[in-house]
CSV table of C-alpha atoms in Angstrom, one decimal:
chain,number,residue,atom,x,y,z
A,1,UNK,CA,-9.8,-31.6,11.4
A,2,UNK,CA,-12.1,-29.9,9.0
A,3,UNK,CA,-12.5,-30.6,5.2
A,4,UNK,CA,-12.9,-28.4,2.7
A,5,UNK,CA,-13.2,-30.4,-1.2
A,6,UNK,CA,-12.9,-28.9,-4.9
A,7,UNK,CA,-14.3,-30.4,-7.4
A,8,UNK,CA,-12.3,-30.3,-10.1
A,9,UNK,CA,-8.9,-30.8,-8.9
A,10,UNK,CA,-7.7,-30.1,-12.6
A,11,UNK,CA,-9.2,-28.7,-15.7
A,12,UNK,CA,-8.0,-27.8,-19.4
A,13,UNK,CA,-11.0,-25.7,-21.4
A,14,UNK,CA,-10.9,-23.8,-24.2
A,15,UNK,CA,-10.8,-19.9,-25.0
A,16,UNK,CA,-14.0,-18.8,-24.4
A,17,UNK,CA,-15.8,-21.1,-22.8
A,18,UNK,CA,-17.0,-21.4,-19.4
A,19,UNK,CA,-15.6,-23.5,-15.9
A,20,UNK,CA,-17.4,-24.0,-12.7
A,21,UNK,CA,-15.3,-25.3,-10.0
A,22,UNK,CA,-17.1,-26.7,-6.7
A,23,UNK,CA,-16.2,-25.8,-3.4
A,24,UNK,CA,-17.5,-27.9,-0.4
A,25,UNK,CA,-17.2,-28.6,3.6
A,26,UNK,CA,-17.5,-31.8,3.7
A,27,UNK,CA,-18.2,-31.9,8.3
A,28,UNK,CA,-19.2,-28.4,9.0
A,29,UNK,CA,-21.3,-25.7,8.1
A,30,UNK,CA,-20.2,-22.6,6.4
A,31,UNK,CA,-21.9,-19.5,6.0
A,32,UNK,CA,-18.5,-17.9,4.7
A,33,UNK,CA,-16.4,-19.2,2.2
A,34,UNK,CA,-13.9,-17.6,0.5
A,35,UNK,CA,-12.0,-17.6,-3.0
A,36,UNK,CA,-8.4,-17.0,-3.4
A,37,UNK,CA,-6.5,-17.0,-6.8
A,38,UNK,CA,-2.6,-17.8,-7.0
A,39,UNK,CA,-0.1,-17.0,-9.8
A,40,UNK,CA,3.0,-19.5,-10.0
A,41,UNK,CA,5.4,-18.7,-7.3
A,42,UNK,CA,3.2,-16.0,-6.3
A,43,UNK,CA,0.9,-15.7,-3.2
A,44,UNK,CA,-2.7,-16.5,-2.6
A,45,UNK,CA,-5.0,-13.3,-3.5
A,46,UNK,CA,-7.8,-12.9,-2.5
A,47,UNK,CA,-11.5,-12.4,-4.9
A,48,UNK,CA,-13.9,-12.6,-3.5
A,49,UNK,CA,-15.9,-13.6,0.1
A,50,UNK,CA,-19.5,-15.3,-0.6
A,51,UNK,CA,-21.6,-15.6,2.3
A,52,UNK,CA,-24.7,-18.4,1.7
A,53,UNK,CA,-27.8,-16.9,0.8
A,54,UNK,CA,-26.5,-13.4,-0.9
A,55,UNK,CA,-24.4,-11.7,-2.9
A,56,UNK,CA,-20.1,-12.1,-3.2
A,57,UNK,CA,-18.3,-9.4,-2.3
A,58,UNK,CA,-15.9,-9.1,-4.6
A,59,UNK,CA,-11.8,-7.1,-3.8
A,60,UNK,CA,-11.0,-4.4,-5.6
A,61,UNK,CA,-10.0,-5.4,-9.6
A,62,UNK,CA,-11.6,-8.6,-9.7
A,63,UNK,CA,-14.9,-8.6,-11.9
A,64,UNK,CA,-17.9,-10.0,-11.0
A,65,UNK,CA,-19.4,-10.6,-14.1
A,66,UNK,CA,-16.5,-12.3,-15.2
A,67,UNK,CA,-16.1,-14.8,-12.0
A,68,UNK,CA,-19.7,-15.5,-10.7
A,69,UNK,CA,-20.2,-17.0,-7.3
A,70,UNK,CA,-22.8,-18.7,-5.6
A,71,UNK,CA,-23.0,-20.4,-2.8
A,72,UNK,CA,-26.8,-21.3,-2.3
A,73,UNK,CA,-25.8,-23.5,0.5
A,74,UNK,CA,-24.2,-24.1,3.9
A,75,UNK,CA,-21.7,-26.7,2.2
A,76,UNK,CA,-21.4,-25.3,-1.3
A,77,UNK,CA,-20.1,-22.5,-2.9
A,78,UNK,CA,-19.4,-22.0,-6.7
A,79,UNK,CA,-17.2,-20.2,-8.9
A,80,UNK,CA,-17.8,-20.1,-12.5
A,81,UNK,CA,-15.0,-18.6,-14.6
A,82,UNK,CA,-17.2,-17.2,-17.6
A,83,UNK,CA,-15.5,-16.4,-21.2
A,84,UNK,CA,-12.1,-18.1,-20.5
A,85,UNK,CA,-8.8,-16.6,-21.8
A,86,UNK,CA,-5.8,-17.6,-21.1
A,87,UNK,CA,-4.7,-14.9,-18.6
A,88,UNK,CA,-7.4,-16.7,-16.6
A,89,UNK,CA,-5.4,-20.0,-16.1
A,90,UNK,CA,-4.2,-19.8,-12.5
A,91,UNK,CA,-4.6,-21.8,-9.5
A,92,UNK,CA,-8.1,-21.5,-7.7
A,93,UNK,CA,-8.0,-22.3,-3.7
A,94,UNK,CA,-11.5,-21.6,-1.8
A,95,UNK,CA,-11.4,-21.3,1.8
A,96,UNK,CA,-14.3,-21.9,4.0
A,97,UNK,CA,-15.0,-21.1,7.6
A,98,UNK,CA,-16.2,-23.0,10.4
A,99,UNK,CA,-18.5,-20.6,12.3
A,100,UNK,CA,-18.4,-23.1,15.1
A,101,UNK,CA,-14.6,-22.3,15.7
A,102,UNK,CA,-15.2,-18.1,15.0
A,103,UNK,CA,-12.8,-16.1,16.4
A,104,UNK,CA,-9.4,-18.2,15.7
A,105,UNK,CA,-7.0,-18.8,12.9
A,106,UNK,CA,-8.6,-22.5,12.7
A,107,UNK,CA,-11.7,-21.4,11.7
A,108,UNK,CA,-10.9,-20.6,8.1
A,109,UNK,CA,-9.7,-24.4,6.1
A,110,UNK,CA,-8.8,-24.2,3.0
A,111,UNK,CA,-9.2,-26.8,0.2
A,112,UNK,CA,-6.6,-28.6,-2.3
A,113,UNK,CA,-7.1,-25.8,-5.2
A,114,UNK,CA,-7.9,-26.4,-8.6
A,115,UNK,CA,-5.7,-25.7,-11.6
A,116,UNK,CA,-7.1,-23.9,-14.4
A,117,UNK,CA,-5.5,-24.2,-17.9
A,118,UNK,CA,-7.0,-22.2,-20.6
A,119,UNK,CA,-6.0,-23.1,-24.1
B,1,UNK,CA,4.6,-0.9,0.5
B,2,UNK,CA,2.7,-4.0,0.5
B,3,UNK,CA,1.3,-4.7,3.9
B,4,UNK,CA,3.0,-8.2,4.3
B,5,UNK,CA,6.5,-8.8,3.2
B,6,UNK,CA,8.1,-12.0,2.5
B,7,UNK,CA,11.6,-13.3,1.2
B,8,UNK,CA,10.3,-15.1,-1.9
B,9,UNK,CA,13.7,-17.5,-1.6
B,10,UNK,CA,14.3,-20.2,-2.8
B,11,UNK,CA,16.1,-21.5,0.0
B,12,UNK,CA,18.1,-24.2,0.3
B,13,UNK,CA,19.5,-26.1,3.4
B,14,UNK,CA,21.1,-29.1,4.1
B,15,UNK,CA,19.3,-32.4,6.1
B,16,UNK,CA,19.5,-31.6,9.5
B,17,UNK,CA,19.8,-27.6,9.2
B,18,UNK,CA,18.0,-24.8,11.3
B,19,UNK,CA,15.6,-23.0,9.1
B,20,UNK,CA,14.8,-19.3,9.7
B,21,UNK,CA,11.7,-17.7,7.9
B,22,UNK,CA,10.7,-14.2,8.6
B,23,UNK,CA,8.1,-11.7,7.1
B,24,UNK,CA,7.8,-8.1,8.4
B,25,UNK,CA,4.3,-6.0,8.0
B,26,UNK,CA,2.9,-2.8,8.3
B,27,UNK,CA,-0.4,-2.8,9.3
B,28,UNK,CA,-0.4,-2.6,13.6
B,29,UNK,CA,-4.0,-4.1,13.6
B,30,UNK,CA,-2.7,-7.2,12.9
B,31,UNK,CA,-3.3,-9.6,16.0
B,32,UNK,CA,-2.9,-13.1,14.8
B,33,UNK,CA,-0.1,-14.4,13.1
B,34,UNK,CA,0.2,-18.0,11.2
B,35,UNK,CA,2.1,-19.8,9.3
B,36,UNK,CA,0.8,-21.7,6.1
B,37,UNK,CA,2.8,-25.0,4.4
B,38,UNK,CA,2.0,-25.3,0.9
B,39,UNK,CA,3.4,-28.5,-0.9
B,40,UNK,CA,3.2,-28.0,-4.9
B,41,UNK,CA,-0.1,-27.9,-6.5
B,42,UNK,CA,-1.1,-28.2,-3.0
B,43,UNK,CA,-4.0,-25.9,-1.1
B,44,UNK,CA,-2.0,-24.5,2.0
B,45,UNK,CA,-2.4,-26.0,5.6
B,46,UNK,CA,-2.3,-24.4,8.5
B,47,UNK,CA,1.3,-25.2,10.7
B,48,UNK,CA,1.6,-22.5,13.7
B,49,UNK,CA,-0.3,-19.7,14.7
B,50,UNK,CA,0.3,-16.8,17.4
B,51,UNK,CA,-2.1,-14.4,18.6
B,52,UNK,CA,-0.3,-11.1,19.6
B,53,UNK,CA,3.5,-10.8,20.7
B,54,UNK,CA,5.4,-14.0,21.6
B,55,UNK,CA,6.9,-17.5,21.1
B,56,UNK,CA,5.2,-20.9,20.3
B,57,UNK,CA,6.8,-23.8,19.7
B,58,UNK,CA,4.5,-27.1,18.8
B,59,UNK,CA,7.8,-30.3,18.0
B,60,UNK,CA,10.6,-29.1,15.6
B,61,UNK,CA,8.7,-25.7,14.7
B,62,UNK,CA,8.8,-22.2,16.9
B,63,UNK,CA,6.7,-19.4,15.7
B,64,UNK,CA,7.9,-15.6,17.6
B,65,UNK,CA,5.7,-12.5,17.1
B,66,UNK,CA,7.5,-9.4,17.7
B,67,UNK,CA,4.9,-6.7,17.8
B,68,UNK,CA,7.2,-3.7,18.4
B,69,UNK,CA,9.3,-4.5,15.0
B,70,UNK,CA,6.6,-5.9,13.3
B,71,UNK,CA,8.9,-9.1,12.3
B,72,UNK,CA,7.4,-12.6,12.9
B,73,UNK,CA,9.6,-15.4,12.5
B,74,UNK,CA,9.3,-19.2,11.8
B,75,UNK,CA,12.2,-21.7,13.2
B,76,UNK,CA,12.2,-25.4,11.5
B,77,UNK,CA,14.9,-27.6,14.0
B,78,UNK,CA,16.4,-30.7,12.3
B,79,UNK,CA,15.0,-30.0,9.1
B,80,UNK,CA,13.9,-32.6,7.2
B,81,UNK,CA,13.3,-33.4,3.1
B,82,UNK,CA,9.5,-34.3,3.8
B,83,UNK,CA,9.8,-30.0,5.4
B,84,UNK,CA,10.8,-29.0,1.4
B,85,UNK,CA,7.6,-26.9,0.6
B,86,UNK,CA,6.7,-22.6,0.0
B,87,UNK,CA,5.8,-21.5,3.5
B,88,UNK,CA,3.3,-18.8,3.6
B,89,UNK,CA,3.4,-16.4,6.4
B,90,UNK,CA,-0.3,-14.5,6.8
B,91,UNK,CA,-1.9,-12.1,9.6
B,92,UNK,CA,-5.4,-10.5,10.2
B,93,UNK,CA,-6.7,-8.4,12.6
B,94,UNK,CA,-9.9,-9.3,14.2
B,95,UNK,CA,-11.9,-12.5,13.5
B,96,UNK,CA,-13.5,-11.3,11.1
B,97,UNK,CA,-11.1,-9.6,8.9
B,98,UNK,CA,-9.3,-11.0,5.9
B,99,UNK,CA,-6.2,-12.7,6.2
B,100,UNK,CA,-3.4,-11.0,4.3
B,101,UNK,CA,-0.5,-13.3,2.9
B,102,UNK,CA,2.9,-12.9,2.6
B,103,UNK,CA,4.2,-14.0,-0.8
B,104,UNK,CA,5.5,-17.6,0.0
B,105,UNK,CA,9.3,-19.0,0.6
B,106,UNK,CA,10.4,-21.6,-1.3
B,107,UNK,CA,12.3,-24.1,0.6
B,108,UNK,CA,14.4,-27.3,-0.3
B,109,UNK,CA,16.2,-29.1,1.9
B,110,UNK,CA,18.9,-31.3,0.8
B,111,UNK,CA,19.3,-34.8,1.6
């Protein structure tokens, strides 16, 4: 099946300073990728869709200057968590979808997450 | 009313046991229908899915979709430790809609 990598699978960072997490298909292409957030014991929400080549939409609440996304390629999408606090540390899962398989449930895979702690 | 509702648990069941997992929802747009395994500090992973009304059953697992109630249902047969995870129920409309998550059920299954 279809893998989708993070890269980190963990990180610790100070208040205030900035994370980029990495977000790849490692055997298809993806013009959509997605980025969920998830609370402990809570579900996955989504933030924000980036499409390759232009701008994230971002849900409703979620700022965009404060998680920046881009995903300049068919295999990479970004999210950098800039100014860090705290309330920030949470569990980031990016999804990414497999145009080739549109129009199914298997088209969206999602990677192993990355857990944010912000001291 | 959030449009996906799911029994947060925990739940816990003996070896062997038949588990039961339901979510109801709101939204009537919703066509497909899956059903997510999350192991902790784990992304999820896809384990059944139904498009519109009806039963699937792929080894131990059975997925139903009733669209008239707006209740899906996941059944686990001879449940199994290694089956101890949150199961996340989620739906979308068309293919190119968002999916919409339930809020995850904890489950343990006891040797």
């Amino acid at each position: 099946g279809a893998v989708v990598s993070q890269h980190p699978s963990w990180v610790i960072c100070k208040s205030g300073t900035s994370v980029k997490i990495e977000c790849r298909s490692l055997d298809f292409q993806a013009t959509t990728m997605f980025w969920y957030r998830q609370f402990p014991k809570q579900s996955l929400m989504l933030m924000a869709t980036s499409n390759e080549g232009s701008k994230a939409t971002y849900e409703q609440g979620v700022e965009k200057d404060k998680f920046l996304i881009n995903h300049a390629s068919l295999t990479l999408s970004t999210l950098t968590v800039t100014s860090a606090h705290p309330e920030d540390s949470s569990f980031y899962i990016c999804s990414a979808r497999d145009q080739s398989a549109a129009g199914g449930p298997y088209e969206q895979y999602f990677g192993p997450g990355t857990r944010l702690t912000v001291t | 009313q959030k449009e996906v509702e799911q029994d947060p648990g925990p739940l816990s069941v003996p070896e062997g046991a038949i588990v039961s997992l339901n979510c109801t929802y709101s939204n009537s747009a919703f066509q497909y229908f899956m059903w997510y395994r999350q192991y902790s500090r784990k992304g999820p992973e896809l384990l059944m899915y139904t498009y519109s009304s009806g039963n699937k059953e792929d080894g131990r697992f059975t997925a139903q979709v009733d669209k008239s109630s707006k209740y899906i249902s996941l059944f686990i047969r001879d449940s199994q430790p290694s089956d101890s995870a949150t199961y996340l129920c989620a739906m979308r409309g068309s293919s190119a809609s968002k999916i919409i998550f339930g809020s995850g059920t904890r489950l343990s299954i006891r040797p």
